[in-house]
XYZ file of C-alpha atoms in Angstrom:
391
model
C 106.488 89.770 80.015
C 109.906 90.200 78.375
C 109.236 93.928 77.890
C 108.120 94.211 81.519
C 111.303 92.514 82.767
C 113.519 94.762 80.644
C 111.767 97.880 81.933
C 111.911 96.699 85.556
C 115.659 96.069 85.261
C 116.453 99.269 83.350
C 114.346 101.550 85.543
C 115.630 100.000 88.784
C 119.257 100.432 87.663
C 118.468 104.002 86.589
C 117.085 104.669 90.070
C 120.263 103.205 91.595
C 122.244 105.742 89.551
C 119.977 108.648 90.479
C 120.253 107.854 94.187
C 124.036 107.404 93.919
C 124.242 110.973 92.630
C 121.735 112.339 95.160
C 123.961 111.652 98.193
C 127.423 112.517 96.794
C 127.799 115.601 99.010
C 126.635 114.023 102.289
C 128.761 110.894 101.710
C 131.926 112.910 101.077
C 131.201 115.642 103.646
C 133.967 114.686 106.137
C 136.528 114.988 103.289
C 134.950 118.091 101.769
C 135.261 119.803 105.175
C 139.021 119.278 105.062
C 139.176 121.586 102.005
C 136.177 123.895 102.541
C 135.568 125.418 105.969
C 131.977 124.771 107.103
C 130.310 125.244 110.482
C 128.074 122.454 111.825
C 124.988 124.480 110.882
C 126.299 124.987 107.336
C 126.968 121.242 107.070
C 123.331 120.558 108.049
C 122.096 123.006 105.401
C 124.347 121.609 102.652
C 123.340 118.058 103.604
C 119.633 118.885 103.526
C 119.646 121.029 100.348
C 119.619 118.130 97.795
C 116.444 116.872 99.466
C 114.485 120.035 98.541
C 114.567 119.684 94.752
C 114.586 115.898 95.113
C 111.216 116.295 96.829
C 109.476 119.075 94.929
C 110.394 117.772 91.468
C 108.767 114.397 92.199
C 105.290 115.836 91.594
C 105.878 117.158 88.026
C 108.153 114.201 87.177
C 105.424 111.731 88.243
C 102.850 113.639 86.194
C 105.034 113.940 83.075
C 105.977 110.250 83.271
C 102.272 109.497 82.831
C 102.181 111.908 79.869
C 105.473 111.231 78.046
C 106.721 107.882 79.384
C 109.669 106.797 81.504
C 112.204 106.776 78.640
C 112.028 110.527 77.970
C 111.935 111.397 81.668
C 115.000 109.342 82.611
C 117.000 110.676 79.632
C 116.166 114.333 80.326
C 116.773 113.930 84.080
C 120.217 112.405 83.572
C 121.203 115.100 81.076
C 120.131 117.749 83.617
C 122.356 116.135 86.282
C 125.590 116.553 84.299
C 125.950 120.237 85.281
C 125.505 119.971 89.079
C 127.829 116.946 89.326
C 130.594 118.792 87.470
C 129.939 121.967 89.476
C 130.260 120.101 92.796
C 133.611 118.663 91.623
C 135.080 122.181 91.295
C 133.310 123.696 94.334
C 135.449 125.702 96.747
C 132.867 127.482 98.921
C 129.681 127.008 100.937
C 127.686 128.795 98.190
C 129.054 126.436 95.494
C 127.950 123.433 97.545
C 124.482 124.964 97.982
C 124.049 125.622 94.236
C 125.391 122.251 93.091
C 123.649 120.366 95.899
C 120.260 121.872 95.081
C 120.374 120.501 91.525
C 121.721 117.138 92.705
C 118.153 116.778 93.983
C 117.133 115.663 90.475
C 118.774 112.330 91.351
C 116.281 111.804 94.158
C 113.331 113.021 92.093
C 113.645 110.269 89.456
C 112.034 107.897 91.971
C 108.631 109.093 90.708
C 109.350 107.757 87.221
C 109.400 104.033 87.984
C 106.592 103.955 90.560
C 104.372 105.619 87.938
C 105.582 103.612 84.924
C 106.134 100.048 86.154
C 102.595 99.257 87.461
C 101.409 99.627 83.824
C 103.253 96.391 82.978
C 101.931 94.197 85.846
C 98.560 93.075 87.338
C 97.344 94.674 90.585
C 98.125 91.654 92.749
C 101.835 92.018 91.915
C 102.204 95.797 92.015
C 103.268 96.046 95.667
C 106.101 93.585 95.123
C 107.130 95.184 91.790
C 107.256 98.669 93.309
C 109.240 97.135 96.165
C 111.739 95.655 93.702
C 112.043 99.052 92.008
C 112.569 100.597 95.435
C 115.738 98.525 95.760
C 117.162 101.360 93.659
C 117.497 103.130 97.035
C 120.629 101.026 97.403
C 122.350 103.588 95.195
C 122.695 105.706 98.336
C 124.563 102.809 99.993
C 126.869 102.418 96.980
C 127.919 106.063 97.274
C 128.010 106.136 101.097
C 130.293 103.087 101.135
C 132.235 103.493 97.889
C 132.789 107.228 97.492
C 134.921 107.729 100.660
C 137.106 104.728 99.722
C 137.675 106.015 96.153
C 138.235 109.539 97.480
C 141.058 108.325 99.723
C 142.919 107.286 96.565
C 142.096 110.035 94.051
C 140.594 112.864 96.125
C 136.953 113.845 96.550
C 136.887 116.147 93.487
C 137.942 113.413 91.014
C 135.618 110.952 92.761
C 132.671 113.245 91.988
C 133.791 113.472 88.327
C 133.635 109.652 88.018
C 129.860 110.046 88.320
C 129.768 111.986 85.032
C 130.797 108.795 83.219
C 128.098 106.754 84.995
C 125.443 109.329 84.056
C 126.419 109.220 80.365
C 126.238 105.415 80.376
C 122.653 105.533 81.658
C 121.631 108.200 79.172
C 122.760 105.773 76.443
C 121.026 102.748 78.035
C 117.699 104.575 78.288
C 117.986 105.776 74.672
C 118.607 102.196 73.513
C 116.291 100.159 75.766
C 113.635 102.568 77.097
C 110.067 101.746 76.028
C 109.037 104.080 73.188
C 105.456 102.731 73.239
C 104.619 103.020 76.938
C 100.925 103.620 77.705
C 100.410 107.350 78.360
C 97.758 109.584 79.940
C 96.537 112.885 78.462
C 94.823 114.403 81.520
C 96.100 117.840 82.533
C 97.888 118.300 85.870
C 95.094 120.592 87.116
C 92.438 117.965 86.285
C 94.383 115.260 88.120
C 94.968 117.478 91.158
C 91.239 118.358 91.326
C 90.366 114.668 91.206
C 92.517 113.699 94.208
C 93.291 116.633 96.510
C 90.133 116.245 98.654
C 90.747 112.535 99.226
C 91.819 112.047 102.865
C 93.414 108.679 102.048
C 95.935 110.500 99.843
C 97.042 112.749 102.697
C 97.247 109.924 105.216
C 99.407 107.876 102.815
C 101.495 111.004 102.333
C 102.002 111.275 106.108
C 102.996 107.597 106.390
C 105.547 107.989 103.614
C 106.725 111.287 105.120
C 107.738 109.322 108.219
C 108.992 106.054 106.701
C 110.884 107.325 103.656
C 111.689 110.592 105.421
C 113.458 108.639 108.164
C 115.368 106.666 105.511
C 116.539 109.843 103.747
C 117.348 111.659 106.996
C 119.471 108.807 108.350
C 121.208 108.410 104.986
C 122.107 112.099 104.819
C 122.819 112.620 108.524
C 124.662 109.483 109.667
C 128.070 109.920 107.932
C 128.802 113.249 109.610
C 126.935 112.368 112.841
C 128.941 109.175 113.419
C 132.246 110.985 112.822
C 131.387 113.852 115.194
C 129.386 112.047 117.874
C 131.185 108.694 118.105
C 134.595 109.747 116.720
C 134.561 107.159 113.907
C 136.699 107.716 110.815
C 134.889 108.653 107.587
C 135.275 105.206 105.948
C 133.894 103.401 109.030
C 131.000 105.884 109.189
C 130.348 105.333 105.474
C 130.271 101.556 105.924
C 127.842 101.784 108.842
C 125.618 104.168 106.867
C 125.735 101.778 103.922
C 124.648 98.940 106.230
C 121.595 100.945 107.314
C 120.745 101.742 103.678
C 121.120 98.131 102.496
C 118.868 96.779 105.256
C 116.182 99.442 104.720
C 116.319 98.943 100.954
C 116.099 95.152 101.029
C 113.056 95.404 103.301
C 111.181 97.445 100.670
C 110.167 94.508 98.448
C 109.376 92.560 101.634
C 106.947 95.339 102.603
C 105.435 95.329 99.106
C 105.085 91.531 99.144
C 103.475 91.550 102.607
C 101.107 94.297 101.382
C 100.120 92.063 98.433
C 99.503 89.039 100.679
C 97.969 90.592 103.809
C 96.048 93.700 104.845
C 98.445 96.602 104.301
C 97.135 98.498 107.313
C 98.131 95.682 109.670
C 101.658 95.736 108.213
C 101.782 99.504 108.791
C 100.616 99.030 112.401
C 103.635 96.818 113.112
C 105.854 99.307 111.272
C 104.871 102.251 113.462
C 104.873 100.239 116.708
C 108.519 99.294 116.189
C 109.627 102.685 114.855
C 108.138 104.190 118.028
C 110.007 101.756 120.286
C 113.400 101.920 118.574
C 113.333 105.718 118.327
C 113.255 105.653 122.143
C 116.297 103.344 122.039
C 118.126 105.932 119.899
C 117.165 108.724 122.269
C 118.813 106.973 125.208
C 121.679 105.114 123.478
C 124.699 105.215 125.821
C 127.168 103.948 123.198
C 127.702 103.094 119.514
C 126.495 99.502 120.031
C 123.030 100.520 121.207
C 122.854 103.272 118.597
C 123.667 100.684 115.921
C 120.910 98.349 117.146
C 118.360 101.177 117.163
C 119.372 102.498 113.740
C 119.331 99.103 112.013
C 115.976 98.168 113.578
C 114.477 101.437 112.336
C 116.008 100.649 108.919
C 114.139 97.321 108.858
C 110.744 98.795 109.700
C 110.864 101.996 107.652
C 111.902 99.813 104.690
C 108.849 97.583 105.202
C 106.682 100.698 105.603
C 108.004 102.210 102.356
C 107.085 99.108 100.376
C 103.648 98.823 101.969
C 102.667 102.451 101.268
C 103.442 102.021 97.574
C 101.235 98.939 97.484
C 98.329 101.152 98.603
C 98.877 103.984 96.087
C 97.971 102.067 92.874
C 95.247 100.235 94.820
C 93.374 103.476 95.598
C 94.512 105.755 92.765
C 95.048 103.642 89.635
C 93.513 106.341 87.384
C 95.703 109.147 88.762
C 98.884 107.221 89.519
C 101.315 109.806 88.142
C 100.234 112.791 90.204
C 99.525 110.757 93.374
C 102.881 108.950 93.204
C 104.482 112.351 92.772
C 102.698 113.898 95.761
C 103.277 110.938 98.112
C 106.926 110.469 97.163
C 107.565 114.243 97.263
C 106.264 114.528 100.804
C 108.199 111.412 101.805
C 111.374 112.914 100.473
C 110.671 116.220 102.232
C 110.420 114.135 105.381
C 114.178 113.732 105.083
C 114.795 117.474 104.883
C 113.708 118.473 108.364
C 115.325 115.913 110.742
C 118.978 116.927 110.078
C 118.061 120.572 110.722
C 115.985 119.682 113.796
C 118.732 117.418 115.182
C 121.334 120.156 114.762
C 119.073 122.824 116.296
C 118.261 120.591 119.286
C 121.957 119.796 119.766
C 122.882 123.487 119.610
C 120.271 124.276 122.285
C 120.704 121.300 124.620
C 124.062 119.704 123.786
C 122.452 116.333 122.966
C 120.097 114.718 120.433
C 117.651 112.792 122.650
C 114.714 115.198 122.299
C 114.840 115.006 118.485
C 114.808 111.200 118.492
C 111.908 111.236 120.967
C 110.021 113.515 118.566
C 110.355 110.822 115.875
C 108.945 108.315 118.370
C 105.902 110.489 119.130
C 105.163 111.171 115.441
C 105.367 107.437 114.677
C 102.943 106.807 117.552
C 100.509 109.344 116.068
C 100.746 107.524 112.715
C 99.926 104.252 114.481
C 96.711 105.768 115.845
C 95.713 106.962 112.347
C 96.441 103.545 110.784
C 94.261 101.808 113.400
C 91.450 104.277 112.605
C 91.802 103.687 108.833
C 91.786 99.913 109.362
C 88.605 100.096 111.475
C 86.977 102.395 108.909
C 87.820 100.000 106.060
C 86.332 97.060 107.965
C 83.184 99.073 108.771
C 82.812 100.017 105.079
C 83.225 96.359 104.074
C 80.504 95.333 106.558
C 78.142 97.939 105.082
C 78.740 96.579 101.586
C 78.131 93.020 102.818
C 74.872 94.058 104.550
C 73.574 95.863 101.457
C 74.353 92.903 99.254
């Protein structure tokens, strides 16, 4: 168990670092705009760009974690992040921010490493909680959202970004020293694993649930700093603190969701998740002031956090033999779920002058997920009854 504890701690802290890097641009955007002229549409694009690679890379990273182990994947990922972080620190144009931001996505993609690696060290009845603990690494986005604007006020946003180079090098060294060289590995090819799972409807439903729950987390994390400054006239530090509050609440709820998934039927937990996301999205759509918007945002943070943890209880339960590729697919689609809302919100605002329709769309999608979860729950119970009758 000592090895398991070391790996849980190391991989969780590595995820914290990856997520800290992932949101550098969005967290510092109000200050970056003081030096680089960007339209609101360009801000939405730059904010969303890190999500693309952070999503798509999760599939190969999950697969190669199964093949080569978490140690090699974390080391190579952190080395690859040195260039984009430095490049962002010397950026002076929209194109520079696009190029650097795209490769910052590696920081979000490392999520696939731990959710594939850590279940190998623990029994099934603890895997929901363990993946939830690992998911606390999401708090890295809060560290940057809260800390980066404060540091930038003292030393400027460019030097603040360069501080992250030191943090990356520290975690390269820690993974070299303490990463597990003897982790259990799989030798199946990616094509074989994809063939084994792509027709499974449960995979695609879990993907949809994570698309909404983690997608909402990512979208709010990326969108709130600039949204709160522009829509409620907050200063960038206040907006960063409020964003950090959302992130902390959503992140701390992740292990709660995993634990509840271990103890109770995961589908029932997801029903409650989507009921409340539906209701509080309506609150956001009609928020007359910052107080109501805060209530709606934090409530959504609670329930998408619980939903995140619960989904990753179900993945190893249904796909223990293909964990790498399935974790990659589910987490990739979840991350992509954060790409579209900032663009949709901006497009809706440009057309209508307000954001209500976009928040109502989130409510309707969450309601559709609720219907699917109820169907899956009924189907599972019917299958259990058939097994009981045959036995």
